[in-house]
Amino acid sequence: MTVEVALAVMSGARTAHLAILDADGRRTGLVTRAQLAGFRASAAYTDRVRLSELAPAGTTPRP
């Protein structure tokens, strides 16, 4: 899912956070609407960035 889609889902569900799941359905992280909005305002943002490409807080970004 892209950052834009995640923000739309969160807005529609009126929630401030979204669980990130891997291909097996296991939770791998949690992202907040504030984190995504902050990323969207950064120079690294494009409308094609997927949540799986974002590093969880406190980790090193993926290459």
mmCIF file with all atom_site columns, N, CA and C in Angstrom:
data_model
loop_
_atom_site.group_PDB
_atom_site.id
_atom_site.type_symbol
_atom_site.label_atom_id
_atom_site.label_alt_id
_atom_site.label_comp_id
_atom_site.label_asym_id
_atom_site.label_entity_id
_atom_site.label_seq_id
_atom_site.pdbx_PDB_ins_code
_atom_site.Cartn_x
_atom_site.Cartn_y
_atom_site.Cartn_z
_atom_site.occupancy
_atom_site.B_iso_or_equiv
_atom_site.pdbx_formal_charge
_atom_site.auth_seq_id
_atom_site.auth_comp_id
_atom_site.auth_asym_id
_atom_site.auth_atom_id
_atom_site.pdbx_PDB_model_num
ATOM 1   N N  . MET A 1 1  ? 0.851   -1.163  0.000  1.00 0.00 ? 1  MET A N  1
ATOM 2   C CA . MET A 1 1  ? 0.000   0.000   0.000  1.00 0.00 ? 1  MET A CA 1
ATOM 3   C C  . MET A 1 1  ? 0.902   1.233   0.000  1.00 0.00 ? 1  MET A C  1
ATOM 4   N N  . THR A 1 2  ? 0.509   2.236   -0.741 1.00 0.00 ? 2  THR A N  1
ATOM 5   C CA . THR A 1 2  ? 1.293   3.470   -0.784 1.00 0.00 ? 2  THR A CA 1
ATOM 6   C C  . THR A 1 2  ? 0.955   4.354   0.413  1.00 0.00 ? 2  THR A C  1
ATOM 7   N N  . VAL A 1 3  ? 1.799   5.335   0.636  1.00 0.00 ? 3  VAL A N  1
ATOM 8   C CA . VAL A 1 3  ? 1.579   6.290   1.718  1.00 0.00 ? 3  VAL A CA 1
ATOM 9   C C  . VAL A 1 3  ? 0.250   7.011   1.503  1.00 0.00 ? 3  VAL A C  1
ATOM 10  N N  . GLU A 1 4  ? -0.035  7.400   0.278  1.00 0.00 ? 4  GLU A N  1
ATOM 11  C CA . GLU A 1 4  ? -1.294  8.105   -0.014 1.00 0.00 ? 4  GLU A CA 1
ATOM 12  C C  . GLU A 1 4  ? -2.503  7.241   0.304  1.00 0.00 ? 4  GLU A C  1
ATOM 13  N N  . VAL A 1 5  ? -2.468  5.976   -0.093 1.00 0.00 ? 5  VAL A N  1
ATOM 14  C CA . VAL A 1 5  ? -3.582  5.069   0.183  1.00 0.00 ? 5  VAL A CA 1
ATOM 15  C C  . VAL A 1 5  ? -3.728  4.869   1.690  1.00 0.00 ? 5  VAL A C  1
ATOM 16  N N  . ALA A 1 6  ? -2.604  4.688   2.378  1.00 0.00 ? 6  ALA A N  1
ATOM 17  C CA . ALA A 1 6  ? -2.643  4.509   3.836  1.00 0.00 ? 6  ALA A CA 1
ATOM 18  C C  . ALA A 1 6  ? -3.276  5.715   4.516  1.00 0.00 ? 6  ALA A C  1
ATOM 19  N N  . LEU A 1 7  ? -2.904  6.905   4.088  1.00 0.00 ? 7  LEU A N  1
ATOM 20  C CA . LEU A 1 7  ? -3.491  8.109   4.674  1.00 0.00 ? 7  LEU A CA 1
ATOM 21  C C  . LEU A 1 7  ? -4.997  8.178   4.404  1.00 0.00 ? 7  LEU A C  1
ATOM 22  N N  . ALA A 1 8  ? -5.419  7.778   3.209  1.00 0.00 ? 8  ALA A N  1
ATOM 23  C CA . ALA A 1 8  ? -6.843  7.782   2.876  1.00 0.00 ? 8  ALA A CA 1
ATOM 24  C C  . ALA A 1 8  ? -7.597  6.753   3.717  1.00 0.00 ? 8  ALA A C  1
ATOM 25  N N  . VAL A 1 9  ? -7.018  5.569   3.893  1.00 0.00 ? 9  VAL A N  1
ATOM 26  C CA . VAL A 1 9  ? -7.643  4.531   4.712  1.00 0.00 ? 9  VAL A CA 1
ATOM 27  C C  . VAL A 1 9  ? -7.767  5.005   6.155  1.00 0.00 ? 9  VAL A C  1
ATOM 28  N N  . MET A 1 10 ? -6.715  5.595   6.675  1.00 0.00 ? 10 MET A N  1
ATOM 29  C CA . MET A 1 10 ? -6.724  6.077   8.054  1.00 0.00 ? 10 MET A CA 1
ATOM 30  C C  . MET A 1 10 ? -7.755  7.188   8.235  1.00 0.00 ? 10 MET A C  1
ATOM 31  N N  . SER A 1 11 ? -7.850  8.050   7.259  1.00 0.00 ? 11 SER A N  1
ATOM 32  C CA . SER A 1 11 ? -8.827  9.135   7.328  1.00 0.00 ? 11 SER A CA 1
ATOM 33  C C  . SER A 1 11 ? -10.249 8.571   7.292  1.00 0.00 ? 11 SER A C  1
ATOM 34  N N  . GLY A 1 12 ? -10.498 7.636   6.385  1.00 0.00 ? 12 GLY A N  1
ATOM 35  C CA . GLY A 1 12 ? -11.822 7.034   6.276  1.00 0.00 ? 12 GLY A CA 1
ATOM 36  C C  . GLY A 1 12 ? -12.219 6.247   7.509  1.00 0.00 ? 12 GLY A C  1
ATOM 37  N N  . ALA A 1 13 ? -11.233 5.594   8.127  1.00 0.00 ? 13 ALA A N  1
ATOM 38  C CA . ALA A 1 13 ? -11.501 4.796   9.327  1.00 0.00 ? 13 ALA A CA 1
ATOM 39  C C  . ALA A 1 13 ? -11.449 5.643   10.593 1.00 0.00 ? 13 ALA A C  1
ATOM 40  N N  . ARG A 1 14 ? -11.074 6.902   10.432 1.00 0.00 ? 14 ARG A N  1
ATOM 41  C CA . ARG A 1 14 ? -10.945 7.825   11.567 1.00 0.00 ? 14 ARG A CA 1
ATOM 42  C C  . ARG A 1 14 ? -10.050 7.249   12.660 1.00 0.00 ? 14 ARG A C  1
ATOM 43  N N  . THR A 1 15 ? -8.876  6.786   12.224 1.00 0.00 ? 15 THR A N  1
ATOM 44  C CA . THR A 1 15 ? -7.907  6.226   13.151 1.00 0.00 ? 15 THR A CA 1
ATOM 45  C C  . THR A 1 15 ? -6.590  6.986   13.022 1.00 0.00 ? 15 THR A C  1
ATOM 46  N N  . ALA A 1 16 ? -5.821  6.991   14.082 1.00 0.00 ? 16 ALA A N  1
ATOM 47  C CA . ALA A 1 16 ? -4.554  7.729   14.084 1.00 0.00 ? 16 ALA A CA 1
ATOM 48  C C  . ALA A 1 16 ? -3.362  6.830   13.810 1.00 0.00 ? 16 ALA A C  1
ATOM 49  N N  . HIS A 1 17 ? -3.585  5.506   13.716 1.00 0.00 ? 17 HIS A N  1
ATOM 50  C CA . HIS A 1 17 ? -2.472  4.596   13.457 1.00 0.00 ? 17 HIS A CA 1
ATOM 51  C C  . HIS A 1 17 ? -2.917  3.424   12.586 1.00 0.00 ? 17 HIS A C  1
ATOM 52  N N  . LEU A 1 18 ? -1.934  2.757   11.987 1.00 0.00 ? 18 LEU A N  1
ATOM 53  C CA . LEU A 1 18 ? -2.191  1.637   11.097 1.00 0.00 ? 18 LEU A CA 1
ATOM 54  C C  . LEU A 1 18 ? -1.127  0.583   11.346 1.00 0.00 ? 18 LEU A C  1
ATOM 55  N N  . ALA A 1 19 ? -1.540  -0.668  11.530 1.00 0.00 ? 19 ALA A N  1
ATOM 56  C CA . ALA A 1 19 ? -0.594  -1.761  11.720 1.00 0.00 ? 19 ALA A CA 1
ATOM 57  C C  . ALA A 1 19 ? -0.004  -2.155  10.367 1.00 0.00 ? 19 ALA A C  1
ATOM 58  N N  . ILE A 1 20 ? 1.289   -2.430  10.353 1.00 0.00 ? 20 ILE A N  1
ATOM 59  C CA . ILE A 1 20 ? 1.975   -2.890  9.154  1.00 0.00 ? 20 ILE A CA 1
ATOM 60  C C  . ILE A 1 20 ? 2.151   -4.399  9.290  1.00 0.00 ? 20 ILE A C  1
ATOM 61  N N  . LEU A 1 21 ? 1.699   -5.155  8.287  1.00 0.00 ? 21 LEU A N  1
ATOM 62  C CA . LEU A 1 21 ? 1.785   -6.610  8.308  1.00 0.00 ? 21 LEU A CA 1
ATOM 63  C C  . LEU A 1 21 ? 2.700   -7.094  7.196  1.00 0.00 ? 21 LEU A C  1
ATOM 64  N N  . ASP A 1 22 ? 3.386   -8.238  7.434  1.00 0.00 ? 22 ASP A N  1
ATOM 65  C CA . ASP A 1 22 ? 4.211   -8.819  6.376  1.00 0.00 ? 22 ASP A CA 1
ATOM 66  C C  . ASP A 1 22 ? 3.333   -9.724  5.515  1.00 0.00 ? 22 ASP A C  1
ATOM 67  N N  . ALA A 1 23 ? 3.941   -10.411 4.556  1.00 0.00 ? 23 ALA A N  1
ATOM 68  C CA . ALA A 1 23 ? 3.192   -11.257 3.627  1.00 0.00 ? 23 ALA A CA 1
ATOM 69  C C  . ALA A 1 23 ? 2.485   -12.406 4.323  1.00 0.00 ? 23 ALA A C  1
ATOM 70  N N  . ASP A 1 24 ? 2.952   -12.786 5.505  1.00 0.00 ? 24 ASP A N  1
ATOM 71  C CA . ASP A 1 24 ? 2.334   -13.876 6.255  1.00 0.00 ? 24 ASP A CA 1
ATOM 72  C C  . ASP A 1 24 ? 1.277   -13.378 7.238  1.00 0.00 ? 24 ASP A C  1
ATOM 73  N N  . GLY A 1 25 ? 1.017   -12.089 7.236  1.00 0.00 ? 25 GLY A N  1
ATOM 74  C CA . GLY A 1 25 ? 0.010   -11.523 8.118  1.00 0.00 ? 25 GLY A CA 1
ATOM 75  C C  . GLY A 1 25 ? 0.509   -11.213 9.514  1.00 0.00 ? 25 GLY A C  1
ATOM 76  N N  . ARG A 1 26 ? 1.829   -11.302 9.735  1.00 0.00 ? 26 ARG A N  1
ATOM 77  C CA . ARG A 1 26 ? 2.389   -10.972 11.043 1.00 0.00 ? 26 ARG A CA 1
ATOM 78  C C  . ARG A 1 26 ? 2.666   -9.481  11.131 1.00 0.00 ? 26 ARG A C  1
ATOM 79  N N  . ARG A 1 27 ? 2.365   -8.920  12.274 1.00 0.00 ? 27 ARG A N  1
ATOM 80  C CA . ARG A 1 27 ? 2.594   -7.492  12.486 1.00 0.00 ? 27 ARG A CA 1
ATOM 81  C C  . ARG A 1 27 ? 4.092   -7.202  12.535 1.00 0.00 ? 27 ARG A C  1
ATOM 82  N N  . THR A 1 28 ? 4.513   -6.246  11.726 1.00 0.00 ? 28 THR A N  1
ATOM 83  C CA . THR A 1 28 ? 5.926   -5.878  11.683 1.00 0.00 ? 28 THR A CA 1
ATOM 84  C C  . THR A 1 28 ? 6.160   -4.453  12.162 1.00 0.00 ? 28 THR A C  1
ATOM 85  N N  . GLY A 1 29 ? 5.098   -3.704  12.357 1.00 0.00 ? 29 GLY A N  1
ATOM 86  C CA . GLY A 1 29 ? 5.260   -2.332  12.813 1.00 0.00 ? 29 GLY A CA 1
ATOM 87  C C  . GLY A 1 29 ? 3.943   -1.607  12.922 1.00 0.00 ? 29 GLY A C  1
ATOM 88  N N  . LEU A 1 30 ? 4.051   -0.362  13.275 1.00 0.00 ? 30 LEU A N  1
ATOM 89  C CA . LEU A 1 30 ? 2.897   0.502   13.444 1.00 0.00 ? 30 LEU A CA 1
ATOM 90  C C  . LEU A 1 30 ? 3.286   1.873   12.912 1.00 0.00 ? 30 LEU A C  1
ATOM 91  N N  . VAL A 1 31 ? 2.406   2.487   12.172 1.00 0.00 ? 31 VAL A N  1
ATOM 92  C CA . VAL A 1 31 ? 2.674   3.816   11.631 1.00 0.00 ? 31 VAL A CA 1
ATOM 93  C C  . VAL A 1 31 ? 1.521   4.729   12.027 1.00 0.00 ? 31 VAL A C  1
ATOM 94  N N  . THR A 1 32 ? 1.855   5.966   12.331 1.00 0.00 ? 32 THR A N  1
ATOM 95  C CA . THR A 1 32 ? 0.821   6.929   12.708 1.00 0.00 ? 32 THR A CA 1
ATOM 96  C C  . THR A 1 32 ? 0.529   7.874   11.546 1.00 0.00 ? 32 THR A C  1
ATOM 97  N N  . ARG A 1 33 ? -0.609  8.478   11.620 1.00 0.00 ? 33 ARG A N  1
ATOM 98  C CA . ARG A 1 33 ? -0.979  9.456   10.598 1.00 0.00 ? 33 ARG A CA 1
ATOM 99  C C  . ARG A 1 33 ? 0.016   10.622  10.604 1.00 0.00 ? 33 ARG A C  1
ATOM 100 N N  . ALA A 1 34 ? 0.461   11.009  11.785 1.00 0.00 ? 34 ALA A N  1
ATOM 101 C CA . ALA A 1 34 ? 1.436   12.103  11.898 1.00 0.00 ? 34 ALA A CA 1
ATOM 102 C C  . ALA A 1 34 ? 2.758   11.737  11.239 1.00 0.00 ? 34 ALA A C  1
ATOM 103 N N  . GLN A 1 35 ? 3.211   10.488  11.405 1.00 0.00 ? 35 GLN A N  1
ATOM 104 C CA . GLN A 1 35 ? 4.452   10.048  10.762 1.00 0.00 ? 35 GLN A CA 1
ATOM 105 C C  . GLN A 1 35 ? 4.319   10.106  9.244  1.00 0.00 ? 35 GLN A C  1
ATOM 106 N N  . LEU A 1 36 ? 3.204   9.614   8.732  1.00 0.00 ? 36 LEU A N  1
ATOM 107 C CA . LEU A 1 36 ? 3.009   9.613   7.278  1.00 0.00 ? 36 LEU A CA 1
ATOM 108 C C  . LEU A 1 36 ? 2.873   11.022  6.730  1.00 0.00 ? 36 LEU A C  1
ATOM 109 N N  . ALA A 1 37 ? 2.179   11.871  7.444  1.00 0.00 ? 37 ALA A N  1
ATOM 110 C CA . ALA A 1 37 ? 2.038   13.259  7.004  1.00 0.00 ? 37 ALA A CA 1
ATOM 111 C C  . ALA A 1 37 ? 3.395   13.957  7.008  1.00 0.00 ? 37 ALA A C  1
ATOM 112 N N  . GLY A 1 38 ? 4.205   13.680  8.015  1.00 0.00 ? 38 GLY A N  1
ATOM 113 C CA . GLY A 1 38 ? 5.552   14.244  8.065  1.00 0.00 ? 38 GLY A CA 1
ATOM 114 C C  . GLY A 1 38 ? 6.405   13.753  6.921  1.00 0.00 ? 38 GLY A C  1
ATOM 115 N N  . PHE A 1 39 ? 6.308   12.455  6.606  1.00 0.00 ? 39 PHE A N  1
ATOM 116 C CA . PHE A 1 39 ? 7.068   11.910  5.484  1.00 0.00 ? 39 PHE A CA 1
ATOM 117 C C  . PHE A 1 39 ? 6.591   12.519  4.175  1.00 0.00 ? 39 PHE A C  1
ATOM 118 N N  . ARG A 1 40 ? 5.282   12.685  4.036  1.00 0.00 ? 40 ARG A N  1
ATOM 119 C CA . ARG A 1 40 ? 4.732   13.248  2.799  1.00 0.00 ? 40 ARG A CA 1
ATOM 120 C C  . ARG A 1 40 ? 5.251   14.665  2.560  1.00 0.00 ? 40 ARG A C  1
ATOM 121 N N  . ALA A 1 41 ? 5.570   15.381  3.628  1.00 0.00 ? 41 ALA A N  1
ATOM 122 C CA . ALA A 1 41 ? 6.088   16.747  3.504  1.00 0.00 ? 41 ALA A CA 1
ATOM 123 C C  . ALA A 1 41 ? 7.597   16.783  3.248  1.00 0.00 ? 41 ALA A C  1
ATOM 124 N N  . SER A 1 42 ? 8.258   15.627  3.285  1.00 0.00 ? 42 SER A N  1
ATOM 125 C CA . SER A 1 42 ? 9.718   15.593  3.111  1.00 0.00 ? 42 SER A CA 1
ATOM 126 C C  . SER A 1 42 ? 10.104  15.560  1.638  1.00 0.00 ? 42 SER A C  1
ATOM 127 N N  . ALA A 1 43 ? 11.373  15.843  1.375  1.00 0.00 ? 43 ALA A N  1
ATOM 128 C CA . ALA A 1 43 ? 11.895  15.836  0.011  1.00 0.00 ? 43 ALA A CA 1
ATOM 129 C C  . ALA A 1 43 ? 11.971  14.419  -0.564 1.00 0.00 ? 43 ALA A C  1
ATOM 130 N N  . ALA A 1 44 ? 11.986  13.394  0.292  1.00 0.00 ? 44 ALA A N  1
ATOM 131 C CA . ALA A 1 44 ? 12.096  12.001  -0.158 1.00 0.00 ? 44 ALA A CA 1
ATOM 132 C C  . ALA A 1 44 ? 10.766  11.441  -0.670 1.00 0.00 ? 44 ALA A C  1
ATOM 133 N N  . TYR A 1 45 ? 9.689   12.165  -0.471 1.00 0.00 ? 45 TYR A N  1
ATOM 134 C CA . TYR A 1 45 ? 8.353   11.660  -0.801 1.00 0.00 ? 45 TYR A CA 1
ATOM 135 C C  . TYR A 1 45 ? 8.078   11.675  -2.300 1.00 0.00 ? 45 TYR A C  1
ATOM 136 N N  . THR A 1 46 ? 7.483   10.584  -2.785 1.00 0.00 ? 46 THR A N  1
ATOM 137 C CA . THR A 1 46 ? 6.813   10.541  -4.089 1.00 0.00 ? 46 THR A CA 1
ATOM 138 C C  . THR A 1 46 ? 5.496   9.813   -3.862 1.00 0.00 ? 46 THR A C  1
ATOM 139 N N  . ASP A 1 47 ? 4.567   9.922   -4.786 1.00 0.00 ? 47 ASP A N  1
ATOM 140 C CA . ASP A 1 47 ? 3.274   9.277   -4.597 1.00 0.00 ? 47 ASP A CA 1
ATOM 141 C C  . ASP A 1 47 ? 3.322   7.767   -4.808 1.00 0.00 ? 47 ASP A C  1
ATOM 142 N N  . ARG A 1 48 ? 4.508   7.237   -5.068 1.00 0.00 ? 48 ARG A N  1
ATOM 143 C CA . ARG A 1 48 ? 4.660   5.793   -5.275 1.00 0.00 ? 48 ARG A CA 1
ATOM 144 C C  . ARG A 1 48 ? 5.358   5.084   -4.116 1.00 0.00 ? 48 ARG A C  1
ATOM 145 N N  . VAL A 1 49 ? 5.724   5.817   -3.080 1.00 0.00 ? 49 VAL A N  1
ATOM 146 C CA . VAL A 1 49 ? 6.408   5.214   -1.933 1.00 0.00 ? 49 VAL A CA 1
ATOM 147 C C  . VAL A 1 49 ? 5.428   4.310   -1.197 1.00 0.00 ? 49 VAL A C  1
ATOM 148 N N  . ARG A 1 50 ? 5.859   3.067   -0.967 1.00 0.00 ? 50 ARG A N  1
ATOM 149 C CA . ARG A 1 50 ? 5.033   2.090   -0.271 1.00 0.00 ? 50 ARG A CA 1
ATOM 150 C C  . ARG A 1 50 ? 5.410   2.038   1.202  1.00 0.00 ? 50 ARG A C  1
ATOM 151 N N  . LEU A 1 51 ? 4.461   1.678   2.034  1.00 0.00 ? 51 LEU A N  1
ATOM 152 C CA . LEU A 1 51 ? 4.724   1.585   3.469  1.00 0.00 ? 51 LEU A CA 1
ATOM 153 C C  . LEU A 1 51 ? 5.875   0.618   3.752  1.00 0.00 ? 51 LEU A C  1
ATOM 154 N N  . SER A 1 52 ? 5.982   -0.434  2.982  1.00 0.00 ? 52 SER A N  1
ATOM 155 C CA . SER A 1 52 ? 7.048   -1.409  3.199  1.00 0.00 ? 52 SER A CA 1
ATOM 156 C C  . SER A 1 52 ? 8.431   -0.827  2.951  1.00 0.00 ? 52 SER A C  1
ATOM 157 N N  . GLU A 1 53 ? 8.502   0.297   2.264  1.00 0.00 ? 53 GLU A N  1
ATOM 158 C CA . GLU A 1 53 ? 9.777   0.954   1.981  1.00 0.00 ? 53 GLU A CA 1
ATOM 159 C C  . GLU A 1 53 ? 10.193  1.894   3.099  1.00 0.00 ? 53 GLU A C  1
ATOM 160 N N  . LEU A 1 54 ? 9.289   2.194   4.007  1.00 0.00 ? 54 LEU A N  1
ATOM 161 C CA . LEU A 1 54 ? 9.608   3.091   5.116  1.00 0.00 ? 54 LEU A CA 1
ATOM 162 C C  . LEU A 1 54 ? 10.204  2.289   6.256  1.00 0.00 ? 54 LEU A C  1
ATOM 163 N N  . ALA A 1 55 ? 11.186  2.862   6.907  1.00 0.00 ? 55 ALA A N  1
ATOM 164 C CA . ALA A 1 55 ? 11.801  2.208   8.063  1.00 0.00 ? 55 ALA A CA 1
ATOM 165 C C  . ALA A 1 55 ? 10.981  2.518   9.309  1.00 0.00 ? 55 ALA A C  1
ATOM 166 N N  . PRO A 1 56 ? 10.741  1.517   10.147 1.00 0.00 ? 56 PRO A N  1
ATOM 167 C CA . PRO A 1 56 ? 10.068  1.809   11.424 1.00 0.00 ? 56 PRO A CA 1
ATOM 168 C C  . PRO A 1 56 ? 10.888  2.778   12.260 1.00 0.00 ? 56 PRO A C  1
ATOM 169 N N  . ALA A 1 57 ? 10.244  3.490   13.124 1.00 0.00 ? 57 ALA A N  1
ATOM 170 C CA . ALA A 1 57 ? 10.940  4.463   13.978 1.00 0.00 ? 57 ALA A CA 1
ATOM 171 C C  . ALA A 1 57 ? 12.070  3.789   14.731 1.00 0.00 ? 57 ALA A C  1
ATOM 172 N N  . GLY A 1 58 ? 13.228  4.449   14.756 1.00 0.00 ? 58 GLY A N  1
ATOM 173 C CA . GLY A 1 58 ? 14.380  3.950   15.492 1.00 0.00 ? 58 GLY A CA 1
ATOM 174 C C  . GLY A 1 58 ? 15.206  2.915   14.749 1.00 0.00 ? 58 GLY A C  1
ATOM 175 N N  . THR A 1 59 ? 14.945  2.716   13.437 1.00 0.00 ? 59 THR A N  1
ATOM 176 C CA . THR A 1 59 ? 15.728  1.764   12.669 1.00 0.00 ? 59 THR A CA 1
ATOM 177 C C  . THR A 1 59 ? 16.385  2.464   11.495 1.00 0.00 ? 59 THR A C  1
ATOM 178 N N  . THR A 1 60 ? 17.242  1.758   10.811 1.00 0.00 ? 60 THR A N  1
ATOM 179 C CA . THR A 1 60 ? 17.926  2.298   9.640  1.00 0.00 ? 60 THR A CA 1
ATOM 180 C C  . THR A 1 60 ? 17.044  2.079   8.408  1.00 0.00 ? 60 THR A C  1
ATOM 181 N N  . PRO A 1 61 ? 16.883  3.094   7.546  1.00 0.00 ? 61 PRO A N  1
ATOM 182 C CA . PRO A 1 61 ? 16.058  2.921   6.348  1.00 0.00 ? 61 PRO A CA 1
ATOM 183 C C  . PRO A 1 61 ? 16.612  1.823   5.453  1.00 0.00 ? 61 PRO A C  1
ATOM 184 N N  . ARG A 1 62 ? 15.719  1.178   4.725  1.00 0.00 ? 62 ARG A N  1
ATOM 185 C CA . ARG A 1 62 ? 16.116  0.133   3.780  1.00 0.00 ? 62 ARG A CA 1
ATOM 186 C C  . ARG A 1 62 ? 16.848  0.754   2.605  1.00 0.00 ? 62 ARG A C  1
ATOM 187 N N  . PRO A 1 63 ? 17.844  0.027   2.030  1.00 0.00 ? 63 PRO A N  1
ATOM 188 C CA . PRO A 1 63 ? 18.568  0.570   0.866  1.00 0.00 ? 63 PRO A CA 1
ATOM 189 C C  . PRO A 1 63 ? 17.721  0.631   -0.368 1.00 0.00 ? 63 PRO A C  1
#
